[in-house]
CSV table of C-alpha atoms and ligand atoms in Angstrom, one decimal:
chain,number,residue,atom,x,y,z
A,111,MET,CA,100.8,89.8,99.8
A,112,ILE,CA,102.9,87.2,101.6
A,113,LYS,CA,102.8,83.5,101.1
A,114,ILE,CA,105.4,81.2,102.5
A,115,ASP,CA,105.4,77.5,102.1
A,116,LYS,CA,107.5,75.0,104.1
A,117,LEU,CA,110.1,77.7,104.6
A,118,LYS,CA,113.2,76.6,106.3
A,119,LYS,CA,116.1,78.6,107.7
A,120,VAL,CA,119.2,76.9,109.2
A,121,TYR,CA,122.1,78.7,110.7
A,122,LEU,CA,125.5,77.0,110.7
A,123,THR,CA,128.0,78.4,113.2
A,124,GLU,CA,131.2,76.5,114.1
A,125,GLU,CA,129.7,73.2,113.1
A,126,VAL,CA,126.6,73.8,115.3
A,127,GLN,CA,123.5,73.7,113.2
A,128,THR,CA,120.4,75.6,114.4
A,129,THR,CA,117.1,75.2,112.6
A,130,ALA,CA,115.6,78.7,113.4
A,131,ILE,CA,112.6,78.3,111.1
A,132,ASN,CA,111.4,74.7,110.5
A,133,GLU,CA,109.1,74.4,107.5
A,134,VAL,CA,106.7,77.2,108.3
A,135,SER,CA,103.8,77.9,106.0
A,136,LEU,CA,101.8,81.1,106.3
A,137,HIS,CA,99.6,83.4,104.3
A,138,ILE,CA,99.2,87.0,105.1
A,139,LYS,CA,96.8,89.0,103.1
A,140,LYS,CA,97.2,92.6,102.0
A,141,GLY,CA,96.0,94.9,104.8
A,142,GLU,CA,96.2,92.3,107.5
A,143,PHE,CA,97.7,93.1,110.9
A,144,VAL,CA,99.3,90.0,112.4
A,145,SER,CA,101.3,89.6,115.6
A,146,ILE,CA,103.8,86.9,116.3
A,147,MET,CA,104.5,85.7,119.9
A,148,GLY,CA,106.6,83.0,121.4
A,149,PRO,CA,109.5,82.4,123.8
A,150,SER,CA,113.0,83.8,123.3
A,151,GLY,CA,114.9,82.0,120.6
A,152,CYS,CA,111.9,80.4,118.9
A,153,GLY,CA,112.7,82.1,115.6
A,154,LYS,CA,110.6,85.3,115.6
A,155,SER,CA,113.3,87.7,114.5
A,156,THR,CA,114.6,85.2,112.0
A,157,LEU,CA,111.2,84.9,110.4
A,158,LEU,CA,110.8,88.7,110.3
A,159,ASN,CA,114.3,89.1,108.8
A,160,VAL,CA,113.5,86.5,106.1
A,161,LEU,CA,110.1,88.1,105.3
A,162,GLY,CA,111.8,91.5,105.2
A,163,LEU,CA,114.4,90.2,102.6
A,164,LEU,CA,117.2,90.9,105.0
A,165,ASP,CA,118.1,87.3,105.3
A,166,ASP,CA,118.1,84.3,102.9
A,167,PHE,CA,116.4,81.0,103.5
A,168,ASN,CA,117.4,77.4,102.8
A,169,SER,CA,114.4,75.7,101.3
A,170,GLY,CA,110.7,76.2,100.7
A,171,SER,CA,109.1,79.1,99.0
A,172,TYR,CA,108.4,82.8,99.6
A,173,LEU,CA,106.0,84.6,97.4
A,174,PHE,CA,105.9,88.4,97.9
A,175,ASN,CA,103.1,90.0,95.8
A,176,GLY,CA,103.1,86.8,93.8
A,177,LYS,CA,106.8,86.8,93.0
A,178,GLU,CA,109.2,84.1,94.2
A,179,MET,CA,111.9,85.6,96.5
A,180,ALA,CA,114.2,82.6,96.7
A,181,LYS,CA,117.6,83.2,95.1
A,182,LEU,CA,116.9,86.9,94.4
A,183,LYS,CA,119.9,89.1,93.7
A,184,GLU,CA,120.8,91.6,96.4
A,185,THR,CA,120.1,94.5,94.1
A,186,GLU,CA,116.6,93.3,93.5
A,187,ARG,CA,116.0,92.6,97.2
A,188,SER,CA,117.2,96.0,98.1
A,189,LYS,CA,114.9,97.6,95.6
A,190,ILE,CA,111.8,95.7,96.9
A,191,ARG,CA,112.8,96.6,100.4
A,192,LYS,CA,113.1,100.3,99.8
A,193,GLN,CA,109.9,100.6,97.8
A,194,ASN,CA,107.6,98.5,100.0
A,195,ILE,CA,109.0,97.7,103.5
A,196,GLY,CA,109.4,99.6,106.7
A,197,PHE,CA,111.4,97.6,109.2
A,198,ILE,CA,111.6,98.3,112.9
A,199,PHE,CA,114.7,96.4,114.2
A,200,GLN,CA,114.8,94.8,117.6
A,201,ASN,CA,118.3,96.3,118.1
A,202,PHE,CA,117.3,99.6,116.4
A,203,ASN,CA,120.2,99.6,113.8
A,204,LEU,CA,120.4,103.4,113.7
A,205,ILE,CA,123.3,104.9,111.8
A,206,ASP,CA,125.8,106.2,114.4
A,207,GLU,CA,127.2,108.9,112.1
A,208,LEU,CA,123.9,110.5,111.4
A,209,ASN,CA,121.8,112.5,113.9
A,210,VAL,CA,118.2,111.7,114.8
A,211,TYR,CA,116.8,114.0,112.0
A,212,GLU,CA,119.1,112.6,109.4
A,213,ASN,CA,118.4,108.9,110.4
A,214,ILE,CA,114.7,109.5,110.0
A,215,GLU,CA,115.1,111.5,106.7
A,216,LEU,CA,117.1,108.7,105.1
A,217,PRO,CA,114.3,106.5,103.8
A,218,LEU,CA,112.6,109.6,102.3
A,219,LEU,CA,115.8,110.4,100.5
A,220,TYR,CA,116.0,106.8,99.2
A,221,ASN,CA,112.5,107.2,97.9
A,222,GLY,CA,113.2,110.5,96.1
A,223,VAL,CA,110.9,112.6,98.2
A,224,LYS,CA,111.4,116.4,97.6
A,225,SER,CA,113.1,118.5,100.2
A,226,ALA,CA,110.1,120.5,101.5
A,227,GLU,CA,108.0,117.4,101.9
A,228,ARG,CA,110.8,115.6,103.6
A,229,LYS,CA,111.2,118.4,106.1
A,230,GLN,CA,107.4,118.3,106.9
A,231,LYS,CA,107.2,114.6,107.2
A,232,VAL,CA,110.3,114.3,109.5
A,233,LYS,CA,109.0,117.2,111.6
A,234,GLU,CA,105.6,115.6,111.9
A,235,ILE,CA,106.8,112.1,113.0
A,236,LEU,CA,109.4,113.7,115.4
A,237,ASN,CA,106.6,115.4,117.2
A,238,ARG,CA,104.4,112.3,117.2
A,239,MET,CA,107.2,110.2,118.7
A,240,ASP,CA,108.0,113.0,121.2
A,241,ILE,CA,111.6,113.3,120.1
A,242,SER,CA,111.7,116.7,118.5
A,243,HIS,CA,114.0,118.0,121.2
A,244,ARG,CA,116.5,115.3,120.3
A,245,ALA,CA,116.6,116.0,116.5
A,246,LYS,CA,120.3,117.1,116.5
A,247,HIS,CA,121.5,114.3,118.9
A,248,PHE,CA,123.3,111.3,117.7
A,249,PRO,CA,122.1,107.7,118.6
A,250,GLN,CA,124.8,107.1,121.2
A,251,GLN,CA,123.6,110.2,123.1
A,252,LEU,CA,120.1,108.8,123.5
A,253,SER,CA,118.5,106.4,125.9
A,254,GLY,CA,117.3,102.9,124.7
A,255,GLY,CA,113.7,104.1,124.7
A,256,GLN,CA,114.6,107.2,122.6
A,257,GLN,CA,116.6,105.1,120.2
A,258,GLN,CA,113.6,102.8,119.8
A,259,ARG,CA,111.3,105.8,119.0
A,260,VAL,CA,113.8,107.0,116.4
A,261,ALA,CA,113.8,103.5,114.9
A,262,VAL,CA,110.0,103.5,114.8
A,263,ALA,CA,109.9,107.0,113.2
A,264,ARG,CA,112.5,106.0,110.6
A,265,ALA,CA,110.6,102.8,109.6
A,266,LEU,CA,107.2,104.5,109.4
A,267,VAL,CA,108.0,108.0,108.0
A,268,THR,CA,107.5,106.8,104.4
A,269,GLU,CA,104.1,105.2,105.3
A,270,PRO,CA,105.3,101.8,103.9
A,271,LYS,CA,102.9,99.2,102.4
A,272,LEU,CA,104.4,96.5,104.6
A,273,ILE,CA,105.5,97.1,108.1
A,274,LEU,CA,107.7,94.6,109.9
A,275,ALA,CA,108.1,95.4,113.6
A,276,ASP,CA,110.4,93.5,115.9
A,277,GLU,CA,109.2,94.2,119.5
A,278,PRO,CA,108.6,97.8,118.7
A,279,THR,CA,107.5,98.7,122.2
A,280,GLY,CA,110.0,96.5,124.0
A,281,ASN,CA,112.0,99.4,125.5
A,282,LEU,CA,109.2,101.9,126.0
A,283,ASP,CA,107.1,103.0,129.0
A,284,SER,CA,103.3,102.7,128.5
A,285,LYS,CA,102.8,106.2,127.3
A,286,ASN,CA,105.4,105.9,124.5
A,287,GLY,CA,104.4,102.4,123.8
A,288,ASN,CA,100.8,103.5,123.3
A,289,GLU,CA,101.9,106.2,120.9
A,290,VAL,CA,103.7,103.6,118.8
A,291,MET,CA,100.7,101.3,118.8
A,292,GLU,CA,98.5,104.2,117.8
A,293,LEU,CA,100.8,105.1,114.9
A,294,LEU,CA,100.7,101.4,113.7
A,295,THR,CA,96.9,101.3,114.1
A,296,ASP,CA,96.6,104.5,112.0
A,297,LEU,CA,98.8,103.1,109.3
A,298,HIS,CA,96.9,99.9,109.3
A,299,ALA,CA,93.6,101.8,108.9
A,300,LYS,CA,95.2,103.5,105.9
A,301,GLY,CA,95.8,100.1,104.3
A,302,ALA,CA,99.2,99.0,105.5
A,303,THR,CA,100.0,95.3,106.1
A,304,ILE,CA,101.7,94.8,109.5
A,305,ILE,CA,103.6,91.9,111.0
A,306,MET,CA,104.6,92.6,114.6
A,307,VAL,CA,106.7,90.5,117.0
A,308,THR,CA,105.7,91.2,120.5
A,309,HIS,CA,105.8,89.8,124.1
A,310,SER,CA,102.9,91.9,125.1
A,311,ALA,CA,99.3,90.5,125.0
A,312,TYR,CA,98.1,94.0,125.2
A,313,ASP,CA,100.0,95.1,122.0
A,314,ALA,CA,98.9,91.9,120.3
A,315,SER,CA,95.3,92.7,121.0
A,316,PHE,CA,95.6,95.6,118.4
A,317,SER,CA,96.2,93.0,115.7
A,318,GLN,CA,93.7,90.8,113.9
A,319,LYS,CA,95.5,87.5,114.3
A,320,THR,CA,98.1,86.2,116.7
A,321,ILE,CA,100.5,83.5,115.6
A,322,ALA,CA,102.3,81.5,118.3
A,323,LEU,CA,105.7,80.2,117.4
A,324,LYS,CA,107.7,77.5,119.2
A,325,ASP,CA,111.0,75.9,118.2
A,326,GLY,CA,110.8,77.4,114.7
A,327,GLN,CA,107.3,76.1,114.0
A,328,ILE,CA,103.8,77.5,114.2
A,329,LEU,CA,102.0,76.3,117.3
A,330,SER,CA,98.7,78.1,116.7
A,331,GLU,CA,97.0,80.8,114.8
A,332,LYS,CA,94.1,82.6,116.5
A,333,SER,CA,91.9,85.4,115.4
A,334,ASN,CA,91.6,88.4,117.7
A,335,LYS,CA,88.2,89.5,116.5
A,336,LYS,CA,86.7,91.8,119.0
A,337,GLU,CA,83.2,90.9,120.3
A,338,VAL,CA,80.6,93.2,118.8
A,339,SER,CA,78.4,94.5,121.5
A,340,LEU,CA,74.7,94.6,120.6
A,341,SER,CA,73.3,97.2,122.9
B,1138,ADP,P1,113.7,85.1,118.7
B,1138,ADP,O1,113.7,86.4,117.9
B,1138,ADP,O2,112.4,84.4,118.7
B,1138,ADP,O3,114.2,85.3,120.1
B,1138,ADP,P2,115.8,84.4,116.8
B,1138,ADP,O4,115.1,84.3,115.5
B,1138,ADP,O5,116.7,85.6,117.1
B,1138,ADP,O6,114.8,84.1,118.0
B,1138,ADP,O7,116.7,83.1,116.9
B,1138,ADP,C1,116.2,81.8,116.6
B,1138,ADP,C2,117.3,80.8,116.8
B,1138,ADP,O8,118.3,81.0,115.8
B,1138,ADP,C3,118.1,80.9,118.1
B,1138,ADP,O9,118.4,79.6,118.5
B,1138,ADP,C4,119.3,81.7,117.8
B,1138,ADP,O10,120.4,81.4,118.6
B,1138,ADP,C5,119.6,81.3,116.3
B,1138,ADP,N1,120.2,82.3,115.6
B,1138,ADP,C6,119.7,83.5,115.3
B,1138,ADP,N2,120.5,84.3,114.5
B,1138,ADP,C7,121.6,83.6,114.3
B,1138,ADP,C8,122.8,83.8,113.6
B,1138,ADP,N3,123.1,84.9,113.0
B,1138,ADP,N4,123.8,82.8,113.6
B,1138,ADP,C9,123.5,81.6,114.3
B,1138,ADP,N5,122.4,81.3,115.0
B,1138,ADP,C10,121.4,82.3,115.0
B,1139,MG,MG1,114.1,88.4,118.5
């Protein structure tokens, strides 16, 4: 599903050049659940943004479902994003002018889902994320943890084929964090491919593979295969 080769991303700000991703090569198969770990500033969010077609890259190659993503026009990127990708942003990126219900309904509207089905899906995920009582509230009226749950609900309500999650439990207590991990695990079981940035070894243990990043490079890749007990 995802194949990147020697991908490089450089930021240039006021003559300071930062190589956020330094020739990373990676292959993620359809249906895989991968987590990415590493210290702050090592390029985790940048990698996720590039994979999610939210950001360009400087060199190397990115094949998404066999198609090269370099130099793609924004209209095409946006189409691929809407049809395939659910993105949970580290900073939530909720729309301030829309209430919780409307924020979550938006991707369903983009995907042409009919009114009755939209209503049912939003209701379902509001319940699951324990934010039904906040449906009419606006993002600025919510706590950080509640905003994160809305961001998770919005990204997952369409049951996307590819889920990119940037620290999806970072602001949550263990109960809500577990609910998010359960939702991700359910969608994985239904066939979704998931790439999740996390600082939590516990959350990473739900994934099949953990990739450690450092200074924009892959330090290690390890499989999280659970031991099969032969009792
Ligand atoms: P992480 O998510 O692992 O904490 P990031 O991917 O956000 O790290 O950042 C990687 C590096 O790229 C950091 O050195 C950061 O300062 C730099 N960086 C990220 N975004 C930008 C940007 N928009 N402009 C300039 N530098 C950036
Ligand atoms: Mg980050």
